[in-house]
Amino acid sequence: MHSIDVNIFMLTYNQEDFIGQTIESVLAQKTNFNYQLVIGEDLSSDSTRAICEKYANQFPDKIKLLPSLERLGLINNFIRTIKECDGKYIAVLDGDDYWTDPFKLQKQFDFLESHPDYSIVYTGLRNLFPSGEVQEKRWPEIKGPLTFDDLIFGNFIPSVTAFYCNKQFTVEIPSWTDQFPYGDWPIYLWLTRNGDKIGYIDEITGVYRKEIGVSERMKKVSSDIAKVNLGIVKCVYEDNMFLPKKNKVRQSLLKHKYSLLGSYFREGKYLKSLVVAKDLFFEEPVKVLKTYLYLAKRKMRIKT
């Protein structure tokens, strides 16, 4: 086999209704470079593995299937699958999403090849809801590059459109990423920590299925995802690899603490919100009091 320029990183578990369409959208890509789909299949209890095996047998030069002998769980599957991606670039595609533009990979490959100071590029997408409703999501207002200083406040890169430089074999990915249920945002932060830029192509290239998957389930309890995001930022803050960005990370840390405080309060978890408030009080006592007063007033308005 020729050397691989782009790996498509795909995780799948019990996605028999979607995985065929997902794989087909990869095979439909038209490129002037070599790409390989790497599938981390995590011992599905439905026919997902059988479907993946069928495609892997049919396209052995295009697909590397990593079957599990035992259930690994999302993050362990993430880690072992990304380690099998040895190309220059990585594109992300979850097992329940799909691409709609056959030139998606080529466009993003060309962008990063011609912009060596960028390490990530993403695009617009369509959100597909279980009801069949489709919502287009684009950011035409983005005119210039984004950086770590933007990304540290929240992950705005849709996984279905993510395309980035594979630097894991020159500098190791932080070990703390395995503490969290998703690893995409930590990897993007790691990639941009030294000033690499983030590009955006204002075109629709894929479809993201809403209201299914682990992260979508977490969003139903806002404090769950707020707690994970805060944990990620804390790890970034304590990691010397990000030392030059410490002041910006500290700003994000405060923002995410307030986010968790607000989530706990809105969910009626007042004791937990007080614990977060106590932590913040020593840094910003006036703002904490104003925040609590605002949340209390809003809660009373909702009740009435």
mmCIF file of C-alpha atoms in Angstrom:
data_model
loop_
_atom_site.group_PDB
_atom_site.id
_atom_site.type_symbol
_atom_site.label_atom_id
_atom_site.label_comp_id
_atom_site.label_asym_id
_atom_site.label_seq_id
_atom_site.Cartn_x
_atom_site.Cartn_y
_atom_site.Cartn_z
ATOM 1 C CA MET A 1 0.000 0.000 0.000
ATOM 2 C CA HIS A 2 1.156 3.536 -0.710
ATOM 3 C CA SER A 3 1.772 5.823 2.244
ATOM 4 C CA ILE A 4 -1.347 7.360 3.758
ATOM 5 C CA ASP A 5 -1.824 11.119 3.560
ATOM 6 C CA VAL A 6 -5.156 11.297 5.434
ATOM 7 C CA ASN A 7 -6.711 8.976 7.992
ATOM 8 C CA ILE A 8 -10.449 9.160 8.623
ATOM 9 C CA PHE A 9 -10.893 8.530 12.336
ATOM 10 C CA MET A 10 -14.194 6.778 13.065
ATOM 11 C CA LEU A 11 -15.644 5.315 16.260
ATOM 12 C CA THR A 12 -18.753 3.163 16.174
ATOM 13 C CA TYR A 13 -20.917 1.185 18.583
ATOM 14 C CA ASN A 14 -24.441 -0.108 17.931
ATOM 15 C CA GLN A 15 -25.008 2.097 14.897
ATOM 16 C CA GLU A 16 -26.333 -0.485 12.428
ATOM 17 C CA ASP A 17 -28.933 1.969 11.107
ATOM 18 C CA PHE A 18 -26.320 4.545 10.127
ATOM 19 C CA ILE A 19 -22.861 3.013 9.695
ATOM 20 C CA GLY A 20 -23.381 1.907 6.085
ATOM 21 C CA GLN A 21 -24.285 5.415 4.935
ATOM 22 C CA THR A 22 -21.366 6.808 6.938
ATOM 23 C CA ILE A 23 -18.814 4.490 5.322
ATOM 24 C CA GLU A 24 -20.280 5.065 1.864
ATOM 25 C CA SER A 25 -19.812 8.818 2.300
ATOM 26 C CA VAL A 26 -16.105 8.202 2.931
ATOM 27 C CA LEU A 27 -15.711 5.915 -0.061
ATOM 28 C CA ALA A 28 -17.382 8.582 -2.228
ATOM 29 C CA GLN A 29 -14.541 11.033 -1.582
ATOM 30 C CA LYS A 30 -12.618 12.138 -4.676
ATOM 31 C CA THR A 31 -8.982 12.942 -3.925
ATOM 32 C CA ASN A 32 -5.565 13.133 -5.561
ATOM 33 C CA PHE A 33 -3.977 11.634 -2.429
ATOM 34 C CA ASN A 34 -4.206 8.365 -0.515
ATOM 35 C CA TYR A 35 -6.615 8.114 2.379
ATOM 36 C CA GLN A 36 -7.590 5.343 4.770
ATOM 37 C CA LEU A 37 -10.633 4.899 6.972
ATOM 38 C CA VAL A 38 -9.708 3.626 10.459
ATOM 39 C CA ILE A 39 -12.753 2.219 12.277
ATOM 40 C CA GLY A 40 -12.732 1.565 16.011
ATOM 41 C CA GLU A 41 -15.641 -0.872 16.405
ATOM 42 C CA ASP A 42 -16.378 -1.462 20.090
ATOM 43 C CA LEU A 43 -18.034 -4.907 20.251
ATOM 44 C CA SER A 44 -21.493 -3.815 19.142
ATOM 45 C CA SER A 45 -24.429 -6.018 20.143
ATOM 46 C CA ASP A 46 -26.208 -5.345 16.847
ATOM 47 C CA SER A 47 -25.013 -5.879 13.257
ATOM 48 C CA THR A 48 -22.626 -2.905 13.210
ATOM 49 C CA ARG A 49 -19.507 -5.100 13.217
ATOM 50 C CA ALA A 50 -20.821 -7.316 10.428
ATOM 51 C CA ILE A 51 -21.513 -4.254 8.278
ATOM 52 C CA CYS A 52 -18.021 -2.875 8.951
ATOM 53 C CA GLU A 53 -16.438 -6.251 8.147
ATOM 54 C CA LYS A 54 -18.285 -6.397 4.837
ATOM 55 C CA TYR A 55 -16.879 -3.037 3.769
ATOM 56 C CA ALA A 56 -13.396 -3.786 5.128
ATOM 57 C CA ASN A 57 -13.262 -7.032 3.145
ATOM 58 C CA GLN A 58 -14.491 -5.292 0.027
ATOM 59 C CA PHE A 59 -12.107 -2.329 0.306
ATOM 60 C CA PRO A 60 -8.992 -3.609 2.128
ATOM 61 C CA ASP A 61 -6.788 -0.790 0.754
ATOM 62 C CA LYS A 62 -9.211 1.869 1.977
ATOM 63 C CA ILE A 63 -10.436 0.538 5.332
ATOM 64 C CA LYS A 64 -8.608 -0.600 8.465
ATOM 65 C CA LEU A 65 -11.065 -2.204 10.894
ATOM 66 C CA LEU A 66 -10.143 -2.426 14.581
ATOM 67 C CA PRO A 67 -12.586 -4.887 16.168
ATOM 68 C CA SER A 68 -12.757 -5.176 19.965
ATOM 69 C CA LEU A 69 -12.538 -8.491 21.793
ATOM 70 C CA GLU A 70 -14.148 -6.839 24.816
ATOM 71 C CA ARG A 71 -16.108 -3.633 25.337
ATOM 72 C CA LEU A 72 -13.620 -0.783 25.712
ATOM 73 C CA GLY A 73 -15.891 2.203 26.262
ATOM 74 C CA LEU A 74 -15.786 5.475 24.355
ATOM 75 C CA ILE A 75 -12.534 7.028 25.537
ATOM 76 C CA ASN A 76 -10.457 3.810 25.459
ATOM 77 C CA ASN A 77 -11.754 3.122 21.971
ATOM 78 C CA PHE A 78 -10.857 6.707 21.085
ATOM 79 C CA ILE A 79 -7.275 6.308 22.293
ATOM 80 C CA ARG A 80 -6.518 2.988 20.632
ATOM 81 C CA THR A 81 -8.099 4.116 17.340
ATOM 82 C CA ILE A 82 -6.280 7.439 17.092
ATOM 83 C CA LYS A 83 -2.966 5.659 17.711
ATOM 84 C CA GLU A 84 -3.618 3.640 14.553
ATOM 85 C CA CYS A 85 -3.887 6.839 12.497
ATOM 86 C CA ASP A 86 -0.414 7.361 11.030
ATOM 87 C CA GLY A 87 -1.104 9.714 8.109
ATOM 88 C CA LYS A 88 -0.116 13.359 7.805
ATOM 89 C CA TYR A 89 -3.667 14.507 8.553
ATOM 90 C CA ILE A 90 -6.720 13.200 10.402
ATOM 91 C CA ALA A 91 -10.367 13.780 9.496
ATOM 92 C CA VAL A 92 -13.062 12.935 12.044
ATOM 93 C CA LEU A 93 -16.335 11.186 11.255
ATOM 94 C CA ASP A 94 -18.502 9.512 13.895
ATOM 95 C CA GLY A 95 -20.324 6.320 12.976
ATOM 96 C CA ASP A 96 -23.747 7.998 12.892
ATOM 97 C CA ASP A 97 -22.843 11.080 10.816
ATOM 98 C CA TYR A 98 -21.994 11.360 7.120
ATOM 99 C CA TRP A 99 -20.384 13.609 4.533
ATOM 100 C CA THR A 100 -22.295 15.172 1.649
ATOM 101 C CA ASP A 101 -19.502 16.835 -0.330
ATOM 102 C CA PRO A 102 -17.362 14.344 -2.292
ATOM 103 C CA PHE A 103 -14.540 16.909 -2.369
ATOM 104 C CA LYS A 104 -14.560 17.593 1.387
ATOM 105 C CA LEU A 105 -11.239 15.917 2.107
ATOM 106 C CA GLN A 106 -9.569 17.418 -0.956
ATOM 107 C CA LYS A 107 -10.634 20.961 -0.034
ATOM 108 C CA GLN A 108 -9.389 20.645 3.532
ATOM 109 C CA PHE A 109 -6.183 18.891 2.470
ATOM 110 C CA ASP A 110 -5.436 21.678 -0.012
ATOM 111 C CA PHE A 111 -6.164 24.304 2.642
ATOM 112 C CA LEU A 112 -3.701 22.930 5.192
ATOM 113 C CA GLU A 113 -1.089 22.171 2.535
ATOM 114 C CA SER A 114 -1.166 25.819 1.461
ATOM 115 C CA HIS A 115 -1.384 27.240 5.008
ATOM 116 C CA PRO A 116 1.500 25.744 7.027
ATOM 117 C CA ASP A 117 0.759 28.040 9.988
ATOM 118 C CA TYR A 118 -2.665 26.354 10.421
ATOM 119 C CA SER A 119 -3.182 22.987 12.105
ATOM 120 C CA ILE A 120 -7.004 22.641 11.937
ATOM 121 C CA VAL A 121 -9.673 23.469 9.387
ATOM 122 C CA TYR A 122 -13.440 22.925 9.644
ATOM 123 C CA THR A 123 -16.534 23.757 7.609
ATOM 124 C CA GLY A 124 -20.248 24.361 7.826
ATOM 125 C CA LEU A 125 -22.687 21.479 8.273
ATOM 126 C CA ARG A 126 -26.313 20.458 8.469
ATOM 127 C CA ASN A 127 -27.885 19.306 11.721
ATOM 128 C CA LEU A 128 -30.346 16.455 11.217
ATOM 129 C CA PHE A 129 -32.948 15.927 13.945
ATOM 130 C CA PRO A 130 -34.825 12.646 14.608
ATOM 131 C CA SER A 131 -37.999 14.308 13.317
ATOM 132 C CA GLY A 132 -36.347 14.754 9.926
ATOM 133 C CA GLU A 133 -35.922 18.512 10.379
ATOM 134 C CA VAL A 134 -32.674 19.843 8.928
ATOM 135 C CA GLN A 135 -30.944 23.018 10.081
ATOM 136 C CA GLU A 136 -28.016 24.510 8.233
ATOM 137 C CA LYS A 137 -25.137 25.686 10.416
ATOM 138 C CA ARG A 138 -22.569 28.069 8.968
ATOM 139 C CA TRP A 139 -20.431 30.903 10.281
ATOM 140 C CA PRO A 140 -20.098 33.398 7.400
ATOM 141 C CA GLU A 141 -18.994 36.095 9.854
ATOM 142 C CA ILE A 142 -15.647 34.332 10.320
ATOM 143 C CA LYS A 143 -13.260 36.268 8.096
ATOM 144 C CA GLY A 144 -9.889 35.517 9.629
ATOM 145 C CA PRO A 145 -8.067 32.782 11.525
ATOM 146 C CA LEU A 146 -9.102 31.584 14.956
ATOM 147 C CA THR A 147 -6.593 30.521 17.609
ATOM 148 C CA PHE A 148 -6.159 28.778 20.945
ATOM 149 C CA ASP A 149 -7.335 31.989 22.636
ATOM 150 C CA ASP A 150 -10.753 31.499 21.040
ATOM 151 C CA LEU A 151 -10.907 27.725 21.420
ATOM 152 C CA ILE A 152 -10.053 27.603 25.134
ATOM 153 C CA PHE A 153 -13.462 29.081 26.003
ATOM 154 C CA GLY A 154 -15.382 26.276 24.298
ATOM 155 C CA ASN A 155 -15.166 23.819 21.436
ATOM 156 C CA PHE A 156 -16.764 25.321 18.333
ATOM 157 C CA ILE A 157 -15.366 22.782 15.838
ATOM 158 C CA PRO A 158 -18.063 20.320 14.663
ATOM 159 C CA SER A 159 -16.566 16.836 14.744
ATOM 160 C CA VAL A 160 -18.191 15.842 11.446
ATOM 161 C CA THR A 161 -16.183 18.563 9.649
ATOM 162 C CA ALA A 162 -12.907 18.489 11.638
ATOM 163 C CA PHE A 163 -9.647 18.013 9.711
ATOM 164 C CA TYR A 164 -6.280 18.478 11.410
ATOM 165 C CA CYS A 165 -2.542 17.831 11.402
ATOM 166 C CA ASN A 166 -1.509 14.528 12.928
ATOM 167 C CA LYS A 167 1.279 15.483 15.335
ATOM 168 C CA GLN A 168 0.913 12.663 17.869
ATOM 169 C CA PHE A 169 4.134 10.959 16.747
ATOM 170 C CA THR A 170 6.307 14.041 17.274
ATOM 171 C CA VAL A 171 4.800 15.273 20.555
ATOM 172 C CA GLU A 172 2.731 12.955 22.732
ATOM 173 C CA ILE A 173 -0.924 13.795 23.310
ATOM 174 C CA PRO A 174 -1.459 14.727 27.008
ATOM 175 C CA SER A 175 -2.136 11.638 29.102
ATOM 176 C CA TRP A 176 -4.980 13.329 31.005
ATOM 177 C CA THR A 177 -7.232 13.216 27.939
ATOM 178 C CA ASP A 178 -8.280 9.691 28.948
ATOM 179 C CA GLN A 179 -10.065 11.100 32.022
ATOM 180 C CA PHE A 180 -12.887 12.553 29.931
ATOM 181 C CA PRO A 181 -15.726 11.112 27.820
ATOM 182 C CA TYR A 182 -14.550 12.925 24.678
ATOM 183 C CA GLY A 183 -11.079 13.727 23.422
ATOM 184 C CA ASP A 184 -11.618 16.028 20.453
ATOM 185 C CA TRP A 185 -11.518 19.377 22.275
ATOM 186 C CA PRO A 186 -8.376 18.483 24.299
ATOM 187 C CA ILE A 187 -6.612 17.452 21.081
ATOM 188 C CA TYR A 188 -7.562 20.688 19.315
ATOM 189 C CA LEU A 189 -6.260 22.692 22.285
ATOM 190 C CA TRP A 190 -3.047 20.675 22.254
ATOM 191 C CA LEU A 191 -2.588 21.302 18.525
ATOM 192 C CA THR A 192 -3.030 25.076 18.792
ATOM 193 C CA ARG A 193 -1.144 25.722 22.046
ATOM 194 C CA ASN A 194 1.945 27.111 20.277
ATOM 195 C CA GLY A 195 0.140 29.529 18.002
ATOM 196 C CA ASP A 196 -1.114 27.296 15.189
ATOM 197 C CA LYS A 197 -4.225 28.764 13.595
ATOM 198 C CA ILE A 198 -7.691 27.329 12.936
ATOM 199 C CA GLY A 199 -9.203 27.782 9.494
ATOM 200 C CA TYR A 200 -12.808 27.785 8.352
ATOM 201 C CA ILE A 201 -14.212 27.002 4.888
ATOM 202 C CA ASP A 202 -17.701 28.464 4.495
ATOM 203 C CA GLU A 203 -19.247 25.468 2.751
ATOM 204 C CA ILE A 204 -21.537 22.630 3.846
ATOM 205 C CA THR A 205 -19.692 19.306 3.767
ATOM 206 C CA GLY A 206 -21.497 16.968 6.169
ATOM 207 C CA VAL A 207 -24.503 16.044 8.284
ATOM 208 C CA TYR A 208 -24.495 15.730 12.072
ATOM 209 C CA ARG A 209 -27.273 13.665 13.626
ATOM 210 C CA LYS A 210 -28.644 15.553 16.621
ATOM 211 C CA GLU A 211 -30.013 14.123 19.876
ATOM 212 C CA ILE A 212 -28.192 10.796 19.657
ATOM 213 C CA GLY A 213 -24.747 9.771 20.882
ATOM 214 C CA VAL A 214 -22.924 10.220 24.201
ATOM 215 C CA SER A 215 -22.317 13.969 24.066
ATOM 216 C CA GLU A 216 -25.922 14.635 23.060
ATOM 217 C CA ARG A 217 -27.181 12.606 26.016
ATOM 218 C CA MET A 218 -24.891 14.569 28.333
ATOM 219 C CA LYS A 219 -26.374 17.850 27.100
ATOM 220 C CA LYS A 220 -29.736 16.847 28.570
ATOM 221 C CA VAL A 221 -28.193 17.473 32.013
ATOM 222 C CA SER A 222 -26.270 20.686 31.480
ATOM 223 C CA SER A 223 -24.209 20.328 34.669
ATOM 224 C CA ASP A 224 -22.777 17.044 33.382
ATOM 225 C CA ILE A 225 -21.205 18.616 30.336
ATOM 226 C CA ALA A 226 -20.279 21.787 32.261
ATOM 227 C CA LYS A 227 -18.413 19.630 34.797
ATOM 228 C CA VAL A 228 -16.503 17.790 32.063
ATOM 229 C CA ASN A 229 -15.566 21.026 30.306
ATOM 230 C CA LEU A 230 -14.366 22.533 33.566
ATOM 231 C CA GLY A 231 -12.305 19.410 34.222
ATOM 232 C CA ILE A 232 -10.642 19.706 30.819
ATOM 233 C CA VAL A 233 -9.756 23.365 31.371
ATOM 234 C CA LYS A 234 -8.354 22.538 34.821
ATOM 235 C CA CYS A 235 -6.070 19.925 33.273
ATOM 236 C CA VAL A 236 -4.927 22.416 30.639
ATOM 237 C CA TYR A 237 -4.229 24.962 33.390
ATOM 238 C CA GLU A 238 -2.099 22.486 35.347
ATOM 239 C CA ASP A 239 -0.217 21.150 32.308
ATOM 240 C CA ASN A 240 3.156 22.841 31.789
ATOM 241 C CA MET A 241 2.820 22.193 28.060
ATOM 242 C CA PHE A 242 0.308 25.072 28.048
ATOM 243 C CA LEU A 243 2.312 27.366 30.345
ATOM 244 C CA PRO A 244 2.640 30.263 27.851
ATOM 245 C CA LYS A 245 -1.177 30.384 27.693
ATOM 246 C CA LYS A 246 -1.748 30.307 31.439
ATOM 247 C CA ASN A 247 -3.404 33.741 31.740
ATOM 248 C CA LYS A 248 -5.893 32.998 28.974
ATOM 249 C CA VAL A 249 -6.591 29.545 30.427
ATOM 250 C CA ARG A 250 -7.256 31.123 33.828
ATOM 251 C CA GLN A 251 -9.906 33.361 32.238
ATOM 252 C CA SER A 252 -11.531 30.282 30.738
ATOM 253 C CA LEU A 253 -11.336 28.501 34.084
ATOM 254 C CA LEU A 254 -13.359 31.252 35.734
ATOM 255 C CA LYS A 255 -15.888 31.244 32.891
ATOM 256 C CA HIS A 256 -16.428 27.492 33.169
ATOM 257 C CA LYS A 257 -16.784 27.653 36.954
ATOM 258 C CA TYR A 258 -19.575 30.193 36.544
ATOM 259 C CA SER A 259 -21.134 27.960 33.906
ATOM 260 C CA LEU A 260 -21.131 25.007 36.304
ATOM 261 C CA LEU A 261 -22.478 27.164 39.141
ATOM 262 C CA GLY A 262 -25.356 28.325 36.959
ATOM 263 C CA SER A 263 -26.131 24.802 35.744
ATOM 264 C CA TYR A 264 -26.290 23.430 39.287
ATOM 265 C CA PHE A 265 -28.512 26.304 40.404
ATOM 266 C CA ARG A 266 -30.957 25.946 37.514
ATOM 267 C CA GLU A 267 -31.189 22.203 38.181
ATOM 268 C CA GLY A 268 -31.999 22.831 41.853
ATOM 269 C CA LYS A 269 -28.657 21.393 43.045
ATOM 270 C CA TYR A 270 -28.126 24.305 45.407
ATOM 271 C CA LEU A 271 -25.561 22.696 47.695
ATOM 272 C CA LYS A 272 -23.333 21.843 44.746
ATOM 273 C CA SER A 273 -23.725 25.359 43.381
ATOM 274 C CA LEU A 274 -22.663 26.768 46.749
ATOM 275 C CA VAL A 275 -19.501 24.656 46.688
ATOM 276 C CA VAL A 276 -18.555 26.166 43.326
ATOM 277 C CA ALA A 277 -19.533 29.637 44.547
ATOM 278 C CA LYS A 278 -17.276 29.254 47.590
ATOM 279 C CA ASP A 279 -14.362 28.432 45.312
ATOM 280 C CA LEU A 280 -15.064 31.524 43.190
ATOM 281 C CA PHE A 281 -15.755 33.829 46.135
ATOM 282 C CA PHE A 282 -12.087 34.204 47.049
ATOM 283 C CA GLU A 283 -11.302 35.498 43.562
ATOM 284 C CA GLU A 284 -14.383 37.528 42.636
ATOM 285 C CA PRO A 285 -16.650 38.005 45.683
ATOM 286 C CA VAL A 286 -18.752 40.812 44.214
ATOM 287 C CA LYS A 287 -19.347 39.023 40.920
ATOM 288 C CA VAL A 288 -20.306 35.798 42.709
ATOM 289 C CA LEU A 289 -22.909 37.609 44.798
ATOM 290 C CA LYS A 290 -24.311 39.383 41.728
ATOM 291 C CA THR A 291 -24.467 36.097 39.853
ATOM 292 C CA TYR A 292 -26.353 34.400 42.669
ATOM 293 C CA LEU A 293 -28.776 37.310 42.931
ATOM 294 C CA TYR A 294 -29.413 37.197 39.170
ATOM 295 C CA LEU A 295 -29.993 33.427 39.217
ATOM 296 C CA ALA A 296 -32.375 33.694 42.186
ATOM 297 C CA LYS A 297 -34.408 36.464 40.539
ATOM 298 C CA ARG A 298 -34.619 34.529 37.305
ATOM 299 C CA LYS A 299 -35.731 31.396 39.154
ATOM 300 C CA MET A 300 -38.500 33.347 40.870
ATOM 301 C CA ARG A 301 -39.698 34.838 37.561
ATOM 302 C CA ILE A 302 -39.898 31.379 36.009
ATOM 303 C CA LYS A 303 -41.956 30.082 38.951
ATOM 304 C CA THR A 304 -44.417 32.952 38.684
#
